[in-house]
Tab-separated table of C-alpha atoms and ligand atoms in Angstrom:
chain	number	residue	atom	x	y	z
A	18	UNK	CA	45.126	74.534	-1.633
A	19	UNK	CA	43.034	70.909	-0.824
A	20	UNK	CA	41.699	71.749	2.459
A	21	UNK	CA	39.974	68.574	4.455
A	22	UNK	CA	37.813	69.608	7.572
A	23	UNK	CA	37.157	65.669	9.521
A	24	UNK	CA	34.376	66.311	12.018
A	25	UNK	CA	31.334	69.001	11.175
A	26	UNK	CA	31.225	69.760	15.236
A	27	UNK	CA	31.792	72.668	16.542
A	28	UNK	CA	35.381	73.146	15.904
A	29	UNK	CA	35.416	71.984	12.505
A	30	UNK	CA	32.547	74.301	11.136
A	31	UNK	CA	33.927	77.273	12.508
A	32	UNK	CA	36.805	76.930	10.661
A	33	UNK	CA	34.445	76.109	7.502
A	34	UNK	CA	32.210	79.240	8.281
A	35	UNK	CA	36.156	81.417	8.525
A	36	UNK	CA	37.470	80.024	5.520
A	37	UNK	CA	34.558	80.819	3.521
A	38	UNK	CA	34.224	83.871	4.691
A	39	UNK	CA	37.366	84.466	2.850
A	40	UNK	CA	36.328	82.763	-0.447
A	41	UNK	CA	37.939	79.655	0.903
A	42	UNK	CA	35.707	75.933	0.035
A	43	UNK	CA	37.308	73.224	2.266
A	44	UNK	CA	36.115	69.500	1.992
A	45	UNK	CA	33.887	68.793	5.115
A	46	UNK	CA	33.605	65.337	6.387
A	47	UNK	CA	31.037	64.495	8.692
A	48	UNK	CA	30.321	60.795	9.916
A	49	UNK	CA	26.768	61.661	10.667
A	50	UNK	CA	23.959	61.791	9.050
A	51	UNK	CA	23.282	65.708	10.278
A	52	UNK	CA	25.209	67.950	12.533
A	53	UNK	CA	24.643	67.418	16.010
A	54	UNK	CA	23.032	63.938	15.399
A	55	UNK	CA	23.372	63.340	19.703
A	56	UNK	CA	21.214	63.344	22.939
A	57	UNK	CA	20.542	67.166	23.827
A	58	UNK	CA	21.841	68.721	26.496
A	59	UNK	CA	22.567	72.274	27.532
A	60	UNK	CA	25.461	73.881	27.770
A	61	UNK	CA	26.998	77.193	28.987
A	62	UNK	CA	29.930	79.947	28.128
A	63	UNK	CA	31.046	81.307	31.418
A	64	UNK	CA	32.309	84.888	30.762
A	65	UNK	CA	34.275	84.461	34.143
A	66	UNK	CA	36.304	81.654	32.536
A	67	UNK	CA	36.819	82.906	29.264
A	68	UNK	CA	39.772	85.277	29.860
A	69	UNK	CA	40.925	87.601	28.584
A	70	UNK	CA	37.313	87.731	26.757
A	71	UNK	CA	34.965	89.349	28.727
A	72	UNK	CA	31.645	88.444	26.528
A	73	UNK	CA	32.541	85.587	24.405
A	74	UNK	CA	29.408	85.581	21.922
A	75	UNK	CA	29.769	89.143	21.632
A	76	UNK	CA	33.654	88.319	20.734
A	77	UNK	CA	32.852	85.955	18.056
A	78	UNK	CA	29.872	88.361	16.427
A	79	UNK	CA	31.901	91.450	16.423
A	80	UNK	CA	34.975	89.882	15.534
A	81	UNK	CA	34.522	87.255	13.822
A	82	UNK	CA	31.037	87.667	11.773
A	83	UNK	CA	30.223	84.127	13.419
A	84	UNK	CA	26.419	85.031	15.341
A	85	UNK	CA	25.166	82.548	18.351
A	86	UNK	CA	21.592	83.011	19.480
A	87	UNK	CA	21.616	81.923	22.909
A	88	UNK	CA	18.926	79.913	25.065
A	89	UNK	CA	19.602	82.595	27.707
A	90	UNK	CA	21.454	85.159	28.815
A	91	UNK	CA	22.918	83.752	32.534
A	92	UNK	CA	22.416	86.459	35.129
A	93	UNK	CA	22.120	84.638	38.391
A	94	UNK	CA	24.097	81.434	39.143
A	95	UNK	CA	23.757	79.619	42.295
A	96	UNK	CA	26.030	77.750	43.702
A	97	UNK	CA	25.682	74.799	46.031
A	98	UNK	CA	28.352	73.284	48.515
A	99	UNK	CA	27.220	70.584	51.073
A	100	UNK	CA	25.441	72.839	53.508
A	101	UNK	CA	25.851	76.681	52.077
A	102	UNK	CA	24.904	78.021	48.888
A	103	UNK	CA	25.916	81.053	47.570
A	104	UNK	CA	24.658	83.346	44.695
A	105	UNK	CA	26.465	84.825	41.669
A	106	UNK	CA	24.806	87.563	40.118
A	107	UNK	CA	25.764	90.039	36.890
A	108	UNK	CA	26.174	89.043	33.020
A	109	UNK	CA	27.760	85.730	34.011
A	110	UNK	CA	27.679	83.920	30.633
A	111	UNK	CA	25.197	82.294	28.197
A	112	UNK	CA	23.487	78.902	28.097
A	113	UNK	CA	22.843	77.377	24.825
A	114	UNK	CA	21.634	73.739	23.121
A	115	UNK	CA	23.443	70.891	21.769
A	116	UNK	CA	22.453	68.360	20.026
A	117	UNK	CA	19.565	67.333	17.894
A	118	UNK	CA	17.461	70.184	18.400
A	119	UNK	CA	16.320	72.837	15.879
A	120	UNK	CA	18.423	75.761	18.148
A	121	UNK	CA	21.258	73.540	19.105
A	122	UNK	CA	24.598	75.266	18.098
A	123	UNK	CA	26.052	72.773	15.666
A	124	UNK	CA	22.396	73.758	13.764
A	125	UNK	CA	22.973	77.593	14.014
A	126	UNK	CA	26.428	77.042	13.277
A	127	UNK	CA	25.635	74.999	10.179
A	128	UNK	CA	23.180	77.514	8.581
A	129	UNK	CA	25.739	79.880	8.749
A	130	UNK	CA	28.093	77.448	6.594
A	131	UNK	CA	27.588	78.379	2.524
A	132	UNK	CA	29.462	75.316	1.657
A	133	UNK	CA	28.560	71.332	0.983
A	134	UNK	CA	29.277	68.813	3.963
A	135	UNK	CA	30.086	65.021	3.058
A	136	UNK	CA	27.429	63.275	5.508
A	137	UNK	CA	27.577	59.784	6.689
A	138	UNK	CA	31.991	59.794	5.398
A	139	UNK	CA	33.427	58.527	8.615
A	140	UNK	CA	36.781	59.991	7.098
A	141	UNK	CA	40.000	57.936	8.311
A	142	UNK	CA	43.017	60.766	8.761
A	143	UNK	CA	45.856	58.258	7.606
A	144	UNK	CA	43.620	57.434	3.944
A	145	UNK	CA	43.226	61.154	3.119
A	146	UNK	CA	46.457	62.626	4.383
A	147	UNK	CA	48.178	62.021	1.063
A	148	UNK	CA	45.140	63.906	-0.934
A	149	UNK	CA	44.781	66.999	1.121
A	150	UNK	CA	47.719	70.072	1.659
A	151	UNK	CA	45.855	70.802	4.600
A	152	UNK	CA	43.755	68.725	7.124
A	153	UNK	CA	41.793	70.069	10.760
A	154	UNK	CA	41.373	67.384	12.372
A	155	UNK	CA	38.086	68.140	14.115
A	156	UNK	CA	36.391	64.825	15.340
A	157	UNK	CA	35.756	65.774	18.993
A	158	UNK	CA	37.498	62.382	20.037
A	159	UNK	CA	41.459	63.411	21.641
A	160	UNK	CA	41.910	59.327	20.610
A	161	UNK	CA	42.238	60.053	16.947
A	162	UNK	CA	44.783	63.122	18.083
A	163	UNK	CA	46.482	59.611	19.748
A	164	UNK	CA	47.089	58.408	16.268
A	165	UNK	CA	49.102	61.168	15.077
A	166	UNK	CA	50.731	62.862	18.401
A	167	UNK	CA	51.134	62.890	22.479
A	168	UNK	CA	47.958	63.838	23.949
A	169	UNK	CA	48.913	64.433	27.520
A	170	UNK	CA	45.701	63.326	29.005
A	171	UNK	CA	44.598	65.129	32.764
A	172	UNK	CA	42.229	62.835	33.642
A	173	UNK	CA	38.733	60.860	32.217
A	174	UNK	CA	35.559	61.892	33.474
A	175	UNK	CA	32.439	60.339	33.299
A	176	UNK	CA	28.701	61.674	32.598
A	177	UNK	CA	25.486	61.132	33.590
A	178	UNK	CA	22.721	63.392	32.624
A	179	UNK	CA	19.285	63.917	31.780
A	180	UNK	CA	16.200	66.022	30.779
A	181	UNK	CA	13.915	67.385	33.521
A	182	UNK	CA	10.366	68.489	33.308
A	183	UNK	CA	9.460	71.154	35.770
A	184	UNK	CA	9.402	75.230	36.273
A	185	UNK	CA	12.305	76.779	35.869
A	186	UNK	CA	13.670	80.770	35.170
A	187	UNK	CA	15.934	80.435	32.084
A	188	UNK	CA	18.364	82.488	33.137
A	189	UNK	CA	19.255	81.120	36.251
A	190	UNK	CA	21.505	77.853	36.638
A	191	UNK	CA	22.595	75.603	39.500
A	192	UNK	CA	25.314	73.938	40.525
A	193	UNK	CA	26.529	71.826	42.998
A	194	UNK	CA	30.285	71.162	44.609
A	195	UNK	CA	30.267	68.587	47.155
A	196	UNK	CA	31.795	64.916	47.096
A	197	UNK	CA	28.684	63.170	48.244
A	198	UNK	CA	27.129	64.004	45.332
A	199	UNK	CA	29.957	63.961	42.635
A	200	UNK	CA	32.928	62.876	44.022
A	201	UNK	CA	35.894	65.769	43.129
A	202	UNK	CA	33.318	66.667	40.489
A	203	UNK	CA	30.023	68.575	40.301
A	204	UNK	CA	26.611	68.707	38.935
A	205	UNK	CA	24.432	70.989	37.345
A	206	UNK	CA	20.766	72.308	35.981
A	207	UNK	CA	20.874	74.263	33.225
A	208	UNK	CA	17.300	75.544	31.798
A	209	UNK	CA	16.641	75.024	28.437
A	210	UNK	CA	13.312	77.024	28.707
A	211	UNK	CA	10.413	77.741	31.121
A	212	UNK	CA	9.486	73.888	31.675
A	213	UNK	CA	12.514	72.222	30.766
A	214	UNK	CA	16.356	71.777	32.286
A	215	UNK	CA	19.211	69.406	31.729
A	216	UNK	CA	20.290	67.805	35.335
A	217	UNK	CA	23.745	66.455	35.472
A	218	UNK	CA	26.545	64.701	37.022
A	219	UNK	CA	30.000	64.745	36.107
A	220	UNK	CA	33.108	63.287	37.708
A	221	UNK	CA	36.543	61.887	37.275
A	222	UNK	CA	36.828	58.283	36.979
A	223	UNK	CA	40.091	58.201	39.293
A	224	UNK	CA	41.178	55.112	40.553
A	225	UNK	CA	39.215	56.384	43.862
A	226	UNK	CA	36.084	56.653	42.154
A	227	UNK	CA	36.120	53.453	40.314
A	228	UNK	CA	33.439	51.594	42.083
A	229	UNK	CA	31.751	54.773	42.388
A	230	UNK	CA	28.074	53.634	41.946
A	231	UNK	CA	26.797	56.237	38.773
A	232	UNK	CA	23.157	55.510	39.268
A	233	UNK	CA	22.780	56.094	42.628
A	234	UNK	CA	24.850	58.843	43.245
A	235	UNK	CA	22.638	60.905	40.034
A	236	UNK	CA	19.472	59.512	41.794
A	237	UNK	CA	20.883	61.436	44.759
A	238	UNK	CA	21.330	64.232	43.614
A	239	UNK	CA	18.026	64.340	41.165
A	240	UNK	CA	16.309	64.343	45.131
A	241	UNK	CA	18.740	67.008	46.084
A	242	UNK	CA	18.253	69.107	43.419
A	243	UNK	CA	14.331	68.617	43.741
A	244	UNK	CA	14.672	69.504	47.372
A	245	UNK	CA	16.998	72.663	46.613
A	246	UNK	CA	14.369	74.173	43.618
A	247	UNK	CA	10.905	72.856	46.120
A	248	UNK	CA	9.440	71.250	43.593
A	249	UNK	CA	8.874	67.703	41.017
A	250	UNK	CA	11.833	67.531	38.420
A	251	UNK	CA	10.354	64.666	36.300
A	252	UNK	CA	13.198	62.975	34.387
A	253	UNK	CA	11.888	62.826	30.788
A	254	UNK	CA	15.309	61.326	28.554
A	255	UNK	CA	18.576	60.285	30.173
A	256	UNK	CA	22.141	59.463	29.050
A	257	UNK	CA	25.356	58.552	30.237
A	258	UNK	CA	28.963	59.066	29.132
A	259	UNK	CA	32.044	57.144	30.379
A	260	UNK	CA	35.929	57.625	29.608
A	261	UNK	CA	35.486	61.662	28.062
A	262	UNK	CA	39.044	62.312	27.477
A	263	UNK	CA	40.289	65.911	29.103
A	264	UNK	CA	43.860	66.695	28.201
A	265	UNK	CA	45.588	68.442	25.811
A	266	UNK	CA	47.972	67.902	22.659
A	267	UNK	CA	51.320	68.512	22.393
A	268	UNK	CA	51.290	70.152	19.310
A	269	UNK	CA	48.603	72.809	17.751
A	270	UNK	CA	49.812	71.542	14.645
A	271	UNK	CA	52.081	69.160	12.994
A	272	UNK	CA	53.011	70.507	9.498
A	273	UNK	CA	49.811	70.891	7.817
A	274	UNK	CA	47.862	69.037	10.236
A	275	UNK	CA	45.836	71.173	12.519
A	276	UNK	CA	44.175	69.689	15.897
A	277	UNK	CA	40.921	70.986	16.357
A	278	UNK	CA	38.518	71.846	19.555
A	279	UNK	CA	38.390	68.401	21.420
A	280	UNK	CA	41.542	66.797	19.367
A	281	UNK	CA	43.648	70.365	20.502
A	282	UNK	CA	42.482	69.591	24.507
A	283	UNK	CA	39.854	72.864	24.702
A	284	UNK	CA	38.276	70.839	27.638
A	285	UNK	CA	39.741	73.133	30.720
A	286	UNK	CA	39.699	70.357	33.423
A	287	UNK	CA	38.614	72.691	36.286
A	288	UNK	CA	34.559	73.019	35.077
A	289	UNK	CA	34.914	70.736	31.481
A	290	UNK	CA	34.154	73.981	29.569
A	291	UNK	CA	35.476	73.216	25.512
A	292	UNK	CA	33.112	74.914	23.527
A	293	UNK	CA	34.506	78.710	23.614
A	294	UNK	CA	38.066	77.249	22.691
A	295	UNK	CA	36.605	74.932	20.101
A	296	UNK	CA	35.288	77.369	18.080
A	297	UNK	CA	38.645	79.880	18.275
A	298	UNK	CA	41.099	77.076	17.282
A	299	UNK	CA	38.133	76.332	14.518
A	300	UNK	CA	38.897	80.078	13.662
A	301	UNK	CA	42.722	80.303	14.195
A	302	UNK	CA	43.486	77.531	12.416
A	303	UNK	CA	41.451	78.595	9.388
A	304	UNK	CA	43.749	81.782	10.022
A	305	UNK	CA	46.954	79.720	9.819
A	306	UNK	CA	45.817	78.238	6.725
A	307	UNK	CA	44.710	81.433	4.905
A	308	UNK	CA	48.021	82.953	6.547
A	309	UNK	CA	46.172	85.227	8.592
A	310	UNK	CA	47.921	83.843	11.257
A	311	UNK	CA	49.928	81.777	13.208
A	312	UNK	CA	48.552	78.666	15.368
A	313	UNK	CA	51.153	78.148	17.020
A	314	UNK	CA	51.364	81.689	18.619
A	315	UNK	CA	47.572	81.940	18.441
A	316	UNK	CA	47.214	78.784	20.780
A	317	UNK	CA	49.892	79.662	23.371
A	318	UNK	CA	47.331	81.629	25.799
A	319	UNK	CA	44.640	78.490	25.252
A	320	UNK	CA	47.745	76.183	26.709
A	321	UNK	CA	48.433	78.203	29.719
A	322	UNK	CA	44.671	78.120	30.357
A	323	UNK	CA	44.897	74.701	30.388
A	324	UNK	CA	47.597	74.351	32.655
A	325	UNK	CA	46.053	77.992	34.795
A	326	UNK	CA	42.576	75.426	35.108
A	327	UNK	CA	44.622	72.219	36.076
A	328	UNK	CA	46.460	73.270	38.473
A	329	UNK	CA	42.855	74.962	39.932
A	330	UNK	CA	40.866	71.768	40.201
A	331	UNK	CA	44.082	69.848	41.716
A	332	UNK	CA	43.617	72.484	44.296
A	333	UNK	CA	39.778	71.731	44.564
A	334	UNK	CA	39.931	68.213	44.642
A	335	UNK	CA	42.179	68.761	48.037
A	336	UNK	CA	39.208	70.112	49.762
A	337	UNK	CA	36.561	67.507	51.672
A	338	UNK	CA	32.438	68.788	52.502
A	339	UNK	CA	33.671	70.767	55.632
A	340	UNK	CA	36.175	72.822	53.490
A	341	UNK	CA	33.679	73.421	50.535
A	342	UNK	CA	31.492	74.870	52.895
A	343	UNK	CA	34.058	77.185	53.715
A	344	UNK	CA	34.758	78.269	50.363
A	345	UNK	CA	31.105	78.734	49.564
A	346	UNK	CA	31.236	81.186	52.026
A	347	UNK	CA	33.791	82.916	50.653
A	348	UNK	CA	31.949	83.513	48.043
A	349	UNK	CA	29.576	85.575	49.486
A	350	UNK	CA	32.064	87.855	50.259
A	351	UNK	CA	30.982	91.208	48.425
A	352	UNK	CA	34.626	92.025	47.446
A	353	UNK	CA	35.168	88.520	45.786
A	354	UNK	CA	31.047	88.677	44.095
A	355	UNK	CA	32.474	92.319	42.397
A	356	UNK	CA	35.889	90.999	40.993
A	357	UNK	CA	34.053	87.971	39.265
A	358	UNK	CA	31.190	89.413	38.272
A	359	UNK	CA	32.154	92.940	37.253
A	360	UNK	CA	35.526	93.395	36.093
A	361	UNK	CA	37.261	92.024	33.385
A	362	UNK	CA	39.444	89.307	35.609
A	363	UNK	CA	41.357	86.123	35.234
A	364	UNK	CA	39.056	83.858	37.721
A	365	UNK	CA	41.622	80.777	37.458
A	366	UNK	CA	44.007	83.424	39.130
A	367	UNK	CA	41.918	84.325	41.847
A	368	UNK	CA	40.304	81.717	42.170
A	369	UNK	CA	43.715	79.588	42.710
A	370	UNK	CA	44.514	82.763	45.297
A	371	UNK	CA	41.708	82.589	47.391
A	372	UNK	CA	42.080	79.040	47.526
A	373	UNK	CA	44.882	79.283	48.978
A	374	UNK	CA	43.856	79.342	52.740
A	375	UNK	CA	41.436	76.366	52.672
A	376	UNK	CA	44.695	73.776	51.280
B	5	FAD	C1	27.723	66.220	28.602
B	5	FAD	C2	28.663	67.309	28.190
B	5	FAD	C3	28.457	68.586	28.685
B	5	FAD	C4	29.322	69.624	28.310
B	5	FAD	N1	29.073	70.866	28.792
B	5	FAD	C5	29.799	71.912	28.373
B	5	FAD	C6	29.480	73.234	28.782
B	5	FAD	O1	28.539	73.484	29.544
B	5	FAD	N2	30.227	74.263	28.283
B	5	FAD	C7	31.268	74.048	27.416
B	5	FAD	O2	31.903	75.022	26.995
B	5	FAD	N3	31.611	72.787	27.022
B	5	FAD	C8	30.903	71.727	27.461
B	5	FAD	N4	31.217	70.457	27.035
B	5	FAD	C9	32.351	70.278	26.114
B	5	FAD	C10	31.992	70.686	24.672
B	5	FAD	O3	30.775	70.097	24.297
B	5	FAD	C11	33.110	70.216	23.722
B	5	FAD	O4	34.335	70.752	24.142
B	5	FAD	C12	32.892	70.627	22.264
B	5	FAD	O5	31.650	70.202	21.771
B	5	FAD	C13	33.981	70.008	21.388
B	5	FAD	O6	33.803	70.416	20.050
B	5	FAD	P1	34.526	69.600	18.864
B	5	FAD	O7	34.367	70.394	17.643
B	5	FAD	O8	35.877	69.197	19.294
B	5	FAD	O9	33.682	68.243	18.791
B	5	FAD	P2	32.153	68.004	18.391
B	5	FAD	O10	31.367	69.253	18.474
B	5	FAD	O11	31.729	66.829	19.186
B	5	FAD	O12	32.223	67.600	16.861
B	5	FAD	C14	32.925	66.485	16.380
B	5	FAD	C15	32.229	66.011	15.110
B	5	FAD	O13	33.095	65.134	14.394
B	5	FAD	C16	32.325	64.042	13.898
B	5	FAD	N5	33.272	62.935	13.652
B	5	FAD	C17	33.911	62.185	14.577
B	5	FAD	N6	34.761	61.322	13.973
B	5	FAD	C18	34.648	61.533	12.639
B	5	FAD	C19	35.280	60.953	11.488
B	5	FAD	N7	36.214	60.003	11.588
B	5	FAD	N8	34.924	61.400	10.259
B	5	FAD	C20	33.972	62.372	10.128
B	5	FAD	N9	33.357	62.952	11.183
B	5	FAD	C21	33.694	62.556	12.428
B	5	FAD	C22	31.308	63.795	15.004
B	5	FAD	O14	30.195	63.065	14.533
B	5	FAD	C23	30.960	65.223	15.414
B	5	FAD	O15	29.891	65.752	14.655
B	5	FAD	C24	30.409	69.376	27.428
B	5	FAD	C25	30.625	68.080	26.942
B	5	FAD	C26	29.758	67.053	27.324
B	5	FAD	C27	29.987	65.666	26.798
């Protein structure tokens, strides 16, 4: 067996780290000159979104031998609509780095990886097909999917984030739902540490939002979110994404091809969440090839996720301010704060339930 892994992301070295877990060396091709050579950022794993997992890092440890030391353990998460907030509390999730920092998870992912990575081989899937019995494709980018398959795409979204200076409690994170800010999108501060939180804006480029002004509307909410927290947030490094594919492929896999993380769709469109499902189609296809199991049947739940968190932020985008408000409120609710936060639930399904009234 030739095994070719494109992309050392997140995706493709989990399926490195399974294989050789299981005596198995696989070629990895990385066009970088280290993993995670990108702006950093934080990111989360929502527990509440990750069903039918109820602790996802505790999933992949126990299960899977594959360890993530998180920035923090999220316990309170506050959410923001135009004029209410509301407050989530419980073992929501975990955040976590990305990027080039020492703890970012491509890093702790990589030291857990006994094999050799190719740096700087920007591998092209069409020259090595012929060479390799098996290939993940694992390059984060659904565009090189595009070359080989339908990638039904939901919708584009575009970015712009930064690094904040300031005092913050790690394990508390922000964010914010209302279409002044980020038009059918949202924004968020995640802590990295005592001093130091990623701010960011996020939102679909629809033909609405096309002449949506980016740099005014993150200016915005950098004073909002200065005025929510009372205090400074000085904006220390900045960056800015446009045209970040969210869809998903057809096909898991196309004969010996296997679509990886980003290149599978693990983006679900309601909160752009990808790295849970990147790193299990990392591990079930390594299963498929080792014939541990089957990717086809492995992927099915990760589709109706998909379609579960599509059909949740069409619902969302229906609502304007006043109706956000209204939802916030909802949230309060005691009975709704114990079903999220306590119980092992599908949120897309309630969430799309108690949505309901407010369409
Ligand atoms: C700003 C931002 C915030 C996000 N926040 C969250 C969040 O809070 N929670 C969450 O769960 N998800 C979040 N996501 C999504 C998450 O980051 C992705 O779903 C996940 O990283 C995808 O993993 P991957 O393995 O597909 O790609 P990546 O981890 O990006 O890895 C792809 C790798 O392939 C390499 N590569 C590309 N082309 C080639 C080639 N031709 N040859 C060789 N190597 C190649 C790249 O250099 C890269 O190292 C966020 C995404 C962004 C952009």
């Amino acid at each position: 067996m030739e095994i070719a892994i494109i992309g050392a992301g997140v995706s493709g070295l989990s399926c490195a780290i399974k294989l050789k877990q299981h005596g198995i060396q696989a070629d990895v091709f990385e066009k970088r000159a280290i993993a995670g050579d990108r702006f950093v950022t934080a990111e989360v794993f929502l527990n509440l979104l990750d069903y039918p997992f109820y602790d996802s890092i505790r999933y992949l440890s126990e299960e899977h031998d594959l360890l993530i030391k998180p920035t923090s353990n999220i316990k309170k998460m506050f959410i923001h609509g135009p004029n209410v907030s509301s407050c989530l509390e419980g073992h929501l999730g975990y955040s976590n780095l990305r990027g080039k920092h020492d703890e970012a998870l491509e890093k702790q992912l990589q030291s857990q990886y006994e094999g050799n990575i190719y740096f700087e081989n920007k591998v092209d899937y069409q020259e090595i097909a012929k060479e390799y019995s098996h290939i993940v494709l694992a390059t984060g980018d659904p565009l090189d999917t595009q070359q080989i398959q339908m990638f039904e795409e939901a919708f584009r979204a575009s970015f712009k984030g930064g690094i904040v200076t300031g005092e913050f409690t790690p394990n508390e994170v922000h964010a914010w739902f209302n279409n002044e800010l980020a038009p059918k999108g949202m924004c968020y501060l995640i802590p990295h540490s005592h001093s130091e939180a990623s701010l960011v804006l996020v939102y679909p480029q629809y033909k609405e939002n096309q002449h949506v002004d980016k740099e005014a509307l993150f200016q915005k909410f950098h004073e909002e979110a200065q005025r929510k927290l009372n205090q400074t947030l000085n904006l220390v490094s900045h960056f800015s994404i446009n045209d970040y594919r969210i869809g998903i492929s057809s096909y898991p896999r196309i004969g010996n091809t296997y679509f990886a993380g980003n290149c599978f769709g693990a983006i679900t469109p309601f909160l752009g969440f990808g790295q849970f499902t990147s790193i299990l189609t990392g591990i079930y296809s390594a299963m498929d090839i080792m014939g541990k199991g089957n990717y086809d049947e492995l992927t099915k739940p990760l589709y109706q996720n998909f379609y579960d968190s599509l059909a949740l932020r069409r619902g969302i985008e229906k609502l304007d301010n006043s109706k956000l408000d209204l939802v916030m409120k909802s949230i309060h609710t005691k009975i709704l704060e114990t079903m999220l936060t306590r119980r092992k639930v599908n949120l897309l399904k309630i969430a799309s339930k108690a949505l309901k009234p407010f369409l």
